[in-house]
CSV table of C-alpha atoms and ligand atoms in Angstrom, one decimal:
chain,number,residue,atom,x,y,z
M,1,UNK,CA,227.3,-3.7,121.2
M,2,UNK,CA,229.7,-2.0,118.8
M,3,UNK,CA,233.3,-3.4,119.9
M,4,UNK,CA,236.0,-0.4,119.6
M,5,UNK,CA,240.1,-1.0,118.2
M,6,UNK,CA,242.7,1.3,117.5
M,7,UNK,CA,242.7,-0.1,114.0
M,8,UNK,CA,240.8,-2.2,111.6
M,9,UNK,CA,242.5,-3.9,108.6
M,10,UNK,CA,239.9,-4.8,105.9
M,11,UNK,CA,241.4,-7.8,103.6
M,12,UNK,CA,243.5,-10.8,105.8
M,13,UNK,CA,245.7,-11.2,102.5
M,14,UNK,CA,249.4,-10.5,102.4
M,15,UNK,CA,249.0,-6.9,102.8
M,16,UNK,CA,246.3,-7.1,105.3
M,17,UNK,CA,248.5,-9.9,107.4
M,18,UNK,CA,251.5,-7.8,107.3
M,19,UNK,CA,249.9,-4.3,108.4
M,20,UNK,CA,248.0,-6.3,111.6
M,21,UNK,CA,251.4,-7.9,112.4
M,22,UNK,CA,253.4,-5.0,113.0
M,23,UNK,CA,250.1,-3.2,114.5
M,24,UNK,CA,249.8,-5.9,117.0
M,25,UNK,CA,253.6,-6.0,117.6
M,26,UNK,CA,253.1,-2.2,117.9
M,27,UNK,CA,250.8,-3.4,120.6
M,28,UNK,CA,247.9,-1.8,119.0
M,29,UNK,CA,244.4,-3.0,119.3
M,30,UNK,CA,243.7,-4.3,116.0
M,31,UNK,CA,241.0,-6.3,114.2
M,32,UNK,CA,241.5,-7.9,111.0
M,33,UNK,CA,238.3,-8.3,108.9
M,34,UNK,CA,238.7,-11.1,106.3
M,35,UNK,CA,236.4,-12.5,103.5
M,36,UNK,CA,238.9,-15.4,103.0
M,37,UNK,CA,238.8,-15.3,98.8
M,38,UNK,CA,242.8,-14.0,98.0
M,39,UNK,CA,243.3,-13.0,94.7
M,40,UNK,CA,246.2,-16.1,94.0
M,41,UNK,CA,243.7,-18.9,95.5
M,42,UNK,CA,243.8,-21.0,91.8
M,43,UNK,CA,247.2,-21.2,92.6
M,44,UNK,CA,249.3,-24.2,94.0
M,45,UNK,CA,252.0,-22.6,94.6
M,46,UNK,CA,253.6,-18.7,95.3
M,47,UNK,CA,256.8,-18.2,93.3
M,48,UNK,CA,259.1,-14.9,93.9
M,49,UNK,CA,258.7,-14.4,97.6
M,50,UNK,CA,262.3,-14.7,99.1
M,51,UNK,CA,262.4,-17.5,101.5
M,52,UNK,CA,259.0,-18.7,100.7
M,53,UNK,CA,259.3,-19.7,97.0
M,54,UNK,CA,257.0,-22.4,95.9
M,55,UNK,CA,254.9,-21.9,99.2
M,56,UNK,CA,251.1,-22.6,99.1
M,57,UNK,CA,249.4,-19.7,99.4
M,58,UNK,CA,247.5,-20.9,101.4
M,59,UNK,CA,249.9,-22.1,103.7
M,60,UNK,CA,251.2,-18.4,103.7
M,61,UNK,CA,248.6,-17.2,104.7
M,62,UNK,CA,247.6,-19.5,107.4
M,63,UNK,CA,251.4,-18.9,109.1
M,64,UNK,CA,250.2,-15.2,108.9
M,65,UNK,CA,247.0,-16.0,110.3
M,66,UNK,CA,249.1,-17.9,113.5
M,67,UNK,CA,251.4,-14.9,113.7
M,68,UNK,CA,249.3,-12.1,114.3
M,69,UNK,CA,247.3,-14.3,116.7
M,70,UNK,CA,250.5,-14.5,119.1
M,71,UNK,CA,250.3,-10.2,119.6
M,72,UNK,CA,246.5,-10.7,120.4
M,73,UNK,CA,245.7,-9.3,117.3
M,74,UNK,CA,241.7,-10.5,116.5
M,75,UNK,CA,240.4,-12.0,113.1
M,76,UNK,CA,237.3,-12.5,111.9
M,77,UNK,CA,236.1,-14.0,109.0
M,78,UNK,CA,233.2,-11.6,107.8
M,79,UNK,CA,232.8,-9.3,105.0
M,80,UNK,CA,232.7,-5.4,105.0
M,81,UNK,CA,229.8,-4.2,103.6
M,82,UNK,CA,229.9,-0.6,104.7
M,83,UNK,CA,231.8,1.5,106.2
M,84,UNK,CA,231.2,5.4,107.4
M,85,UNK,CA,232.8,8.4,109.0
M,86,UNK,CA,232.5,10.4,112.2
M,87,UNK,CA,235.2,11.1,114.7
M,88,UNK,CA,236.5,7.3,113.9
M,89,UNK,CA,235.1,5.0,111.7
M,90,UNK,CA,232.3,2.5,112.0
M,91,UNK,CA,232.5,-0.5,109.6
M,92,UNK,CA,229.0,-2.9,108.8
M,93,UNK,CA,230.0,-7.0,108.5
M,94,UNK,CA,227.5,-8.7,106.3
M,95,UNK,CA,227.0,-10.9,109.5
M,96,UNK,CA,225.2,-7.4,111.0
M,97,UNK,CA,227.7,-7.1,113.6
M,98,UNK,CA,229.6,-3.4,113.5
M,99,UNK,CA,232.8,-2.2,114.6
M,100,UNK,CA,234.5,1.1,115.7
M,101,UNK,CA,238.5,2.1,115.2
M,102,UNK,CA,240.3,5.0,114.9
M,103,UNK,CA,242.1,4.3,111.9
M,104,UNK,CA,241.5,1.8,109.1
M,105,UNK,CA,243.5,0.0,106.7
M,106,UNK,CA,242.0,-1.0,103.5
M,107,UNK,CA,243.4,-4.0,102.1
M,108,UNK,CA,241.0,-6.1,100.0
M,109,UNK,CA,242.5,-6.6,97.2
M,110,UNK,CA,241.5,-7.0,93.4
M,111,UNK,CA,239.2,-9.3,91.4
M,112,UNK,CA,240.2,-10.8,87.8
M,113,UNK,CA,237.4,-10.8,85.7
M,114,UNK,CA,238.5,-13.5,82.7
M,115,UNK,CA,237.3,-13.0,79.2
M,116,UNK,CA,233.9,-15.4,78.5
M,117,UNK,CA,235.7,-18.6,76.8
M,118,UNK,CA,234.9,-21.6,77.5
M,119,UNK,CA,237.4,-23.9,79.8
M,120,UNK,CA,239.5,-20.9,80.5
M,121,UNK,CA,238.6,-20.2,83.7
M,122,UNK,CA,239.0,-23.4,85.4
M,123,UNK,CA,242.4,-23.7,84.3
M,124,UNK,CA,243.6,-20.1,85.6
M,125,UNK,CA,245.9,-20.1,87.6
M,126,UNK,CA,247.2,-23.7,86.3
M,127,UNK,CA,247.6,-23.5,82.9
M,128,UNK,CA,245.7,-20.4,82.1
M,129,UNK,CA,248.0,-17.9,83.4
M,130,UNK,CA,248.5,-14.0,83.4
M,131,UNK,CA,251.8,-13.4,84.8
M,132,UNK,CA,255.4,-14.7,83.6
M,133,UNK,CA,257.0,-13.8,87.0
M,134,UNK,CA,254.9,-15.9,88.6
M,135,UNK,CA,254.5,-18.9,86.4
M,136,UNK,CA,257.0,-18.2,83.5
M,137,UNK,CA,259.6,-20.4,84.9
M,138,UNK,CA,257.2,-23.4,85.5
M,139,UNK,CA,256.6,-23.3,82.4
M,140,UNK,CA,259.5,-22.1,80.8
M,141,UNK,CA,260.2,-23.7,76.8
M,142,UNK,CA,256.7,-24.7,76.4
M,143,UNK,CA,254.6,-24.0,73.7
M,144,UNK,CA,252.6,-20.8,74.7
M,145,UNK,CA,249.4,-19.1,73.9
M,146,UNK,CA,248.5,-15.5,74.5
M,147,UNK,CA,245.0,-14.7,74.2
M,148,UNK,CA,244.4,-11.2,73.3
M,149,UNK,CA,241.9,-9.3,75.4
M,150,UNK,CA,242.8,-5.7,74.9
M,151,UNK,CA,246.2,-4.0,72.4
M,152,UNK,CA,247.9,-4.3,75.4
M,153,UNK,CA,248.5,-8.5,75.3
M,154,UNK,CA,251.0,-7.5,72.9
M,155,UNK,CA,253.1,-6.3,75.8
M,156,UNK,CA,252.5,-9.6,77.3
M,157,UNK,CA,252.9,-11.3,74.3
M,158,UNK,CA,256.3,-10.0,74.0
M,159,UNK,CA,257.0,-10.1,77.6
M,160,UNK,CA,256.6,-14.3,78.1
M,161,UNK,CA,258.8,-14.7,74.9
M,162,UNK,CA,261.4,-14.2,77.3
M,163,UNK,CA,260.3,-17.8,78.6
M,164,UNK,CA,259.9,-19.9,75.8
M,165,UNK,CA,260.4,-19.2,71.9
M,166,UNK,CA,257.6,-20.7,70.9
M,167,UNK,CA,254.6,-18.1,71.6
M,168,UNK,CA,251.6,-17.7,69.5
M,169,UNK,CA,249.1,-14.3,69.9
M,170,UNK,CA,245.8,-15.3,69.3
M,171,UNK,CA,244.0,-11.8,68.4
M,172,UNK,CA,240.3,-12.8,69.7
M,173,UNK,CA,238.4,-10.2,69.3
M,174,UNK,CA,241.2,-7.6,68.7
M,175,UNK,CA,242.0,-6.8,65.1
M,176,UNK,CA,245.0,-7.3,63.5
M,177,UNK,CA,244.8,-3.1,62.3
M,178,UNK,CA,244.6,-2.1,65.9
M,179,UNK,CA,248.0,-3.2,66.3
M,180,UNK,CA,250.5,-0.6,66.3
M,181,UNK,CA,253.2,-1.0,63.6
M,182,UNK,CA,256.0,-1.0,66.1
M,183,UNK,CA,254.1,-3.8,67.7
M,184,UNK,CA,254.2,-5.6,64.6
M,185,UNK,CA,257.8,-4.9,64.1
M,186,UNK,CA,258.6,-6.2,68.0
M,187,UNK,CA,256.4,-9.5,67.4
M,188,UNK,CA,258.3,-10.1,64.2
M,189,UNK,CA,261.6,-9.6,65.9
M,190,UNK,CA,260.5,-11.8,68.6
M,191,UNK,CA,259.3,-14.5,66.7
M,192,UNK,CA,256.3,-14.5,68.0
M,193,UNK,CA,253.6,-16.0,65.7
M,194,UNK,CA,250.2,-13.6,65.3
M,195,UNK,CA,246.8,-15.5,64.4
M,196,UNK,CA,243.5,-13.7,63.7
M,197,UNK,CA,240.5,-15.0,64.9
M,198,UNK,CA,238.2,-15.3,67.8
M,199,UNK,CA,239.0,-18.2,70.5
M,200,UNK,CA,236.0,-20.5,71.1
M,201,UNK,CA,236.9,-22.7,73.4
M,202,UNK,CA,240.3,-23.7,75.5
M,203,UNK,CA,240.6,-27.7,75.0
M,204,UNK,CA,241.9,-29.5,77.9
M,205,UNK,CA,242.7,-33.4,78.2
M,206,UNK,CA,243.8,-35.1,81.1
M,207,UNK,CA,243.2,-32.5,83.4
M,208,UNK,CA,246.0,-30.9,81.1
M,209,UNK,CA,245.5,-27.5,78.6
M,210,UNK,CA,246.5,-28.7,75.0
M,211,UNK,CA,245.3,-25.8,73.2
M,212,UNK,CA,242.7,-23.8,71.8
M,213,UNK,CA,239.5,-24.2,69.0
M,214,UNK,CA,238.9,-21.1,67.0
M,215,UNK,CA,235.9,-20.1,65.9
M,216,UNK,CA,236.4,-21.1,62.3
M,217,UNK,CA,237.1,-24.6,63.8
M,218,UNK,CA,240.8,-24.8,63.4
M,219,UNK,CA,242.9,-26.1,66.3
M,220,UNK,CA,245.5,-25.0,67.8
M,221,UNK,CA,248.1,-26.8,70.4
M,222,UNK,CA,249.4,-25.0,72.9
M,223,UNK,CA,250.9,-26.2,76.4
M,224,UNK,CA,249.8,-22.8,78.6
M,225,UNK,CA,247.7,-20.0,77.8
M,226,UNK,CA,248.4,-16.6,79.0
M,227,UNK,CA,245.7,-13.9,79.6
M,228,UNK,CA,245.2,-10.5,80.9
M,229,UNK,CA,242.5,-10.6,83.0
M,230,UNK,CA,240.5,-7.6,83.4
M,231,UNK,CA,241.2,-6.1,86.8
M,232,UNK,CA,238.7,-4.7,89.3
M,233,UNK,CA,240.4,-3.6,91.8
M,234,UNK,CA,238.1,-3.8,95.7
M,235,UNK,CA,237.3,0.0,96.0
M,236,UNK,CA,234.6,0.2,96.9
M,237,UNK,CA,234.7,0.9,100.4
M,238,UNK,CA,237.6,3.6,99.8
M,239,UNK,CA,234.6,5.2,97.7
M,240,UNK,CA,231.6,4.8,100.2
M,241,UNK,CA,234.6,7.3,101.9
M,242,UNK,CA,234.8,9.7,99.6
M,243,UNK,CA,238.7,8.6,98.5
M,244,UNK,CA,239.8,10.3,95.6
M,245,UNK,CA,240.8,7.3,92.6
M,246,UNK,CA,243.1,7.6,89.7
M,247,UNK,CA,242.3,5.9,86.5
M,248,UNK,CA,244.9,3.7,85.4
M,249,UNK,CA,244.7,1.1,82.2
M,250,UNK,CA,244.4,-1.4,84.6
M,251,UNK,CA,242.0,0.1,87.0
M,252,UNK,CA,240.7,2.6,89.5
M,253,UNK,CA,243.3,3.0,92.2
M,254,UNK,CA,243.6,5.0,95.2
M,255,UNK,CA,245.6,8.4,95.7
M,256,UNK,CA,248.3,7.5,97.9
M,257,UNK,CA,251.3,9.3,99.8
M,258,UNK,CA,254.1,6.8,100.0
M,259,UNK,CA,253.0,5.7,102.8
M,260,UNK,CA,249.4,4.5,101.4
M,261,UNK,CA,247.4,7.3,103.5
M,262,UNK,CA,245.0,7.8,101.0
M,263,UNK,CA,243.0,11.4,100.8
M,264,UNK,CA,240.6,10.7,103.6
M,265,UNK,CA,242.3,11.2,106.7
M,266,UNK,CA,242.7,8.3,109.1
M,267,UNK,CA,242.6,6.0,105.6
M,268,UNK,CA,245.1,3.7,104.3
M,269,UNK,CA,245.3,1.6,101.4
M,270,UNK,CA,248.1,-1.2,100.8
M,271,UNK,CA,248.5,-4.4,98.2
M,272,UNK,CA,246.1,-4.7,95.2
M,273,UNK,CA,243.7,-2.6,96.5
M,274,UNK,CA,246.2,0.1,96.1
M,275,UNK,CA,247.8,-0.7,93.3
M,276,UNK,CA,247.7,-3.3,90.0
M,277,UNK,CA,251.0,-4.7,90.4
M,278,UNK,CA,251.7,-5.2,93.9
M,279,UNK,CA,253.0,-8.9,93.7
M,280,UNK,CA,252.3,-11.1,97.1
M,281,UNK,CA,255.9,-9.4,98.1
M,282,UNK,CA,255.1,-6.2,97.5
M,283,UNK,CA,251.6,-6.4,99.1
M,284,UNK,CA,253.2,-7.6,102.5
M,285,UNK,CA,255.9,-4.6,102.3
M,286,UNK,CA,253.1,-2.3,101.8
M,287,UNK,CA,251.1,-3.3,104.2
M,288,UNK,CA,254.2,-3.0,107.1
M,289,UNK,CA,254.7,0.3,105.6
M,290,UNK,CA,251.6,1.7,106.5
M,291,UNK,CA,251.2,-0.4,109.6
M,292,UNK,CA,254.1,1.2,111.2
M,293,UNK,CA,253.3,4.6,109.4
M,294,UNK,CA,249.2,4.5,111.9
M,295,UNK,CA,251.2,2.9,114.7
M,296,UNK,CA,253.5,6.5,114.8
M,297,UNK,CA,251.0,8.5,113.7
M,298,UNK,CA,248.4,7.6,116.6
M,299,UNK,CA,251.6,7.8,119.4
M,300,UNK,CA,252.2,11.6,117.7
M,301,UNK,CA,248.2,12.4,117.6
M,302,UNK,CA,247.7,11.0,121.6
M,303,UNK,CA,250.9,12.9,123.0
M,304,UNK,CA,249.7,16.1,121.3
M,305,UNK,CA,246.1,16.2,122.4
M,306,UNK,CA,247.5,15.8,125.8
M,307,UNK,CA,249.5,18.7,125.4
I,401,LIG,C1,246.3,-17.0,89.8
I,401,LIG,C2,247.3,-16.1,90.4
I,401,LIG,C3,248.5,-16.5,90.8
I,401,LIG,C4,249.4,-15.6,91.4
I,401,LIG,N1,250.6,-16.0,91.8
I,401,LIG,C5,251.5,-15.1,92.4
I,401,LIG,C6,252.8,-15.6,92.7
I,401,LIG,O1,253.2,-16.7,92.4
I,401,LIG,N2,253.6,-14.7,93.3
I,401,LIG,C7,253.2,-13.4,93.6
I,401,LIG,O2,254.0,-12.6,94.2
I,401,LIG,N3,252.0,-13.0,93.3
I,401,LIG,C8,251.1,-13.8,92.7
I,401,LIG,N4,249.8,-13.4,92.3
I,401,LIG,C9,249.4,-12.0,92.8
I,401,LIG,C10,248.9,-12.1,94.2
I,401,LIG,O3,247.7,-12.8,94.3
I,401,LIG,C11,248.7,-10.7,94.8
I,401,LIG,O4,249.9,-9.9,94.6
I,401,LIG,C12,248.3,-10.7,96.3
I,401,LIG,O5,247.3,-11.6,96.5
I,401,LIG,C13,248.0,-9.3,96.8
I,401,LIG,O6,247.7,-9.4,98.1
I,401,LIG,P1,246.6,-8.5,98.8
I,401,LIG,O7,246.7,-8.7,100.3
I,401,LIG,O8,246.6,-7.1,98.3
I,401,LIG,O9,245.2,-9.1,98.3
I,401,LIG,P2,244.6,-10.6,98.4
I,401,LIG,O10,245.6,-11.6,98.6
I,401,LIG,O11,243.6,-10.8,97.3
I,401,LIG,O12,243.8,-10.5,99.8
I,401,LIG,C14,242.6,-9.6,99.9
I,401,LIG,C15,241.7,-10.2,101.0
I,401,LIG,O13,240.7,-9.3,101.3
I,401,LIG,C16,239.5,-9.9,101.4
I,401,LIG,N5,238.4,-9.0,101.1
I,401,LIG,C17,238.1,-8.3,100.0
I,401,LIG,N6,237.0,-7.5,100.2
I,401,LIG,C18,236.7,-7.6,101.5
I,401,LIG,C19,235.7,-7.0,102.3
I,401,LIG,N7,234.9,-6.1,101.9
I,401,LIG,N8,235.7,-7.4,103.7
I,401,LIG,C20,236.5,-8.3,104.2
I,401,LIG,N9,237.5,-8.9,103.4
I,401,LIG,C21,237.6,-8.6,102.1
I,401,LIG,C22,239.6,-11.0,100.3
I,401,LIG,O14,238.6,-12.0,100.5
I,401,LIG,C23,241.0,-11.5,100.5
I,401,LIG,O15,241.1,-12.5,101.5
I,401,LIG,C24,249.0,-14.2,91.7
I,401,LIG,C25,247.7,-13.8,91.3
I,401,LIG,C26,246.8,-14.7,90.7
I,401,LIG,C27,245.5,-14.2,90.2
């Protein structure tokens, strides 16, 4: 039998937690539908969420799980394989179960896809890092590495300097002339040290990153490595619904009113599968945003067909 809520949340992540808490508060029948893989699992810790800095994600997440519980909001760990429109929605699990709502949230997030170098990706999130606001100041005054996977790790590049003054850009497989010559000028100016060459391998000791191999054999040591992963953000439901996307460098993301209604009625998108830089913070406001937005707009959509 296909079981019917007011609204379905696809992703139980910040974003996903956050719209299902103020839905069930709202006292809305809702159904979170999780995969359980959030995007900051490598991670020991969450920095930059007031009042919950240094929290485990999962541990965040798990309080979430225990709060939505308590306004009889349901979870169920499954995947979303499909989803289509009629009146309301009807959403496949891969378990072969289906569900009905009136509105859905989409929340699934976005997958990193790491460059192909050996030892880099089982030290991401430890030591192998893409983001300075959430690991600069662990790792502030070390000696970093930035491997280059598109012009844009300059930015980065110049970016982390503000955590330690010792940064070296490896180019990988970017060329030194595809740099701009203001980029030159900004690395200079930072101090930060540019080395040509394709990264081989990330060397690790000790369960500790100490550096990198280049191709010609030359080693380099380095304390962390930062990378821009390349990311793919979890659309694909949105497009099985015909949502119109927006190319960004980072990305295919979601048209969305400030709210997160995308451009299919009845369809909102909120964290990283609406955007590239929605931090864990961010994700949670977003979600509550569009939680409370479906909570007034179903009220406002009831009274008047009862007009
Ligand atoms: C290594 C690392 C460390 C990070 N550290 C920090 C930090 O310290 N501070 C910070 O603010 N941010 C940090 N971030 C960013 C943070 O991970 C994101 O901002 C946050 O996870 C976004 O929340 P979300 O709810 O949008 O997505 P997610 O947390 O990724 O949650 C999405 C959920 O949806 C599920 N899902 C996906 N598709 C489906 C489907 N079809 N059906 C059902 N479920 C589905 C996934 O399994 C997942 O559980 C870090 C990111 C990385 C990669």
């Amino acid at each position: 039998m296909t079981e019917t809520y007011e609204v379905i949340v696809i992703g139980g992540g910040a974003a996903g937690l956050s719209a299902a808490l103020v839905l069930g508060r709202a006292r809305r029948r809702t159904l979170v539908i999780d995969a359980g893989e959030p995007r900051n699992a490598p991670s020991a810790h969450m920095q930059g969420y007031l009042s919950r800095d240094g929290m485990a994600p999962a541990e965040f997440l798990a309080i979430g799980r225990e709060e939505i519980a308590r306004y009889g909001v349901d979870l169920v760990r499954d995947r979303a394989v499909d989803v289509t429109k009629d009146s309301d929605f009807t959403v496949a699990l891969e378990s072969g179960r289906s569900v009905r709502a009136r509105r859905l949230v989409i929340a699934t997030g976005l997958k990193d896809e790491l460059p192909d170098v050996p030892g880099l990706a089982e030290r991401f999130g430890r030591d192998a890092l893409h983001c300075p606001y959430c690991h600069g100041w662990e790792v502030r005054d070390q000696a970093f590495g930035v491997l280059t996977t598109t012009p844009l790790s300059v930015h980065q590049a110049l970016m982390v300097s503000q955590w330690s003054k010792d940064v070296t850009l490896f180019l990988h497989e970017v060329e030194e002339s595809e740099l701009s010559a203001d980029d030159v000028r900004r690395l200079g100016v930072a101090g930060v040290k540019v080395v040509p060459g394709a990264v081989a391998e990330v060397l690790v000791e000790e369960d500790r990153l100490t550096g990198v191999r280049l191709a010609d054999g030359s080693t380099h040591a380095r304390e962390a490595l930062f990378v821009a992963p390349r990311a793919v953000p979890q659309t694909d439901l949105l497009q099985r619904l015909g949502a119109e996307l927006t190319e960004t460098p980072f990305g295919a993301y979601p048209v969305v009113d400030p709210t997160g209604l995308t451009s299919v009625a009845g369809v909102w998108a909120a964290g990283n599968a609406m955007g590239f830089a929605e931090q864990v913070v961010n994700a949670a406001a977003g979600g509550y945003r569009a939680g409370a937005t479906i909570n007034g707009e179903l009220l406002m959509s009831d009274l008047d067909a009862a007009l």
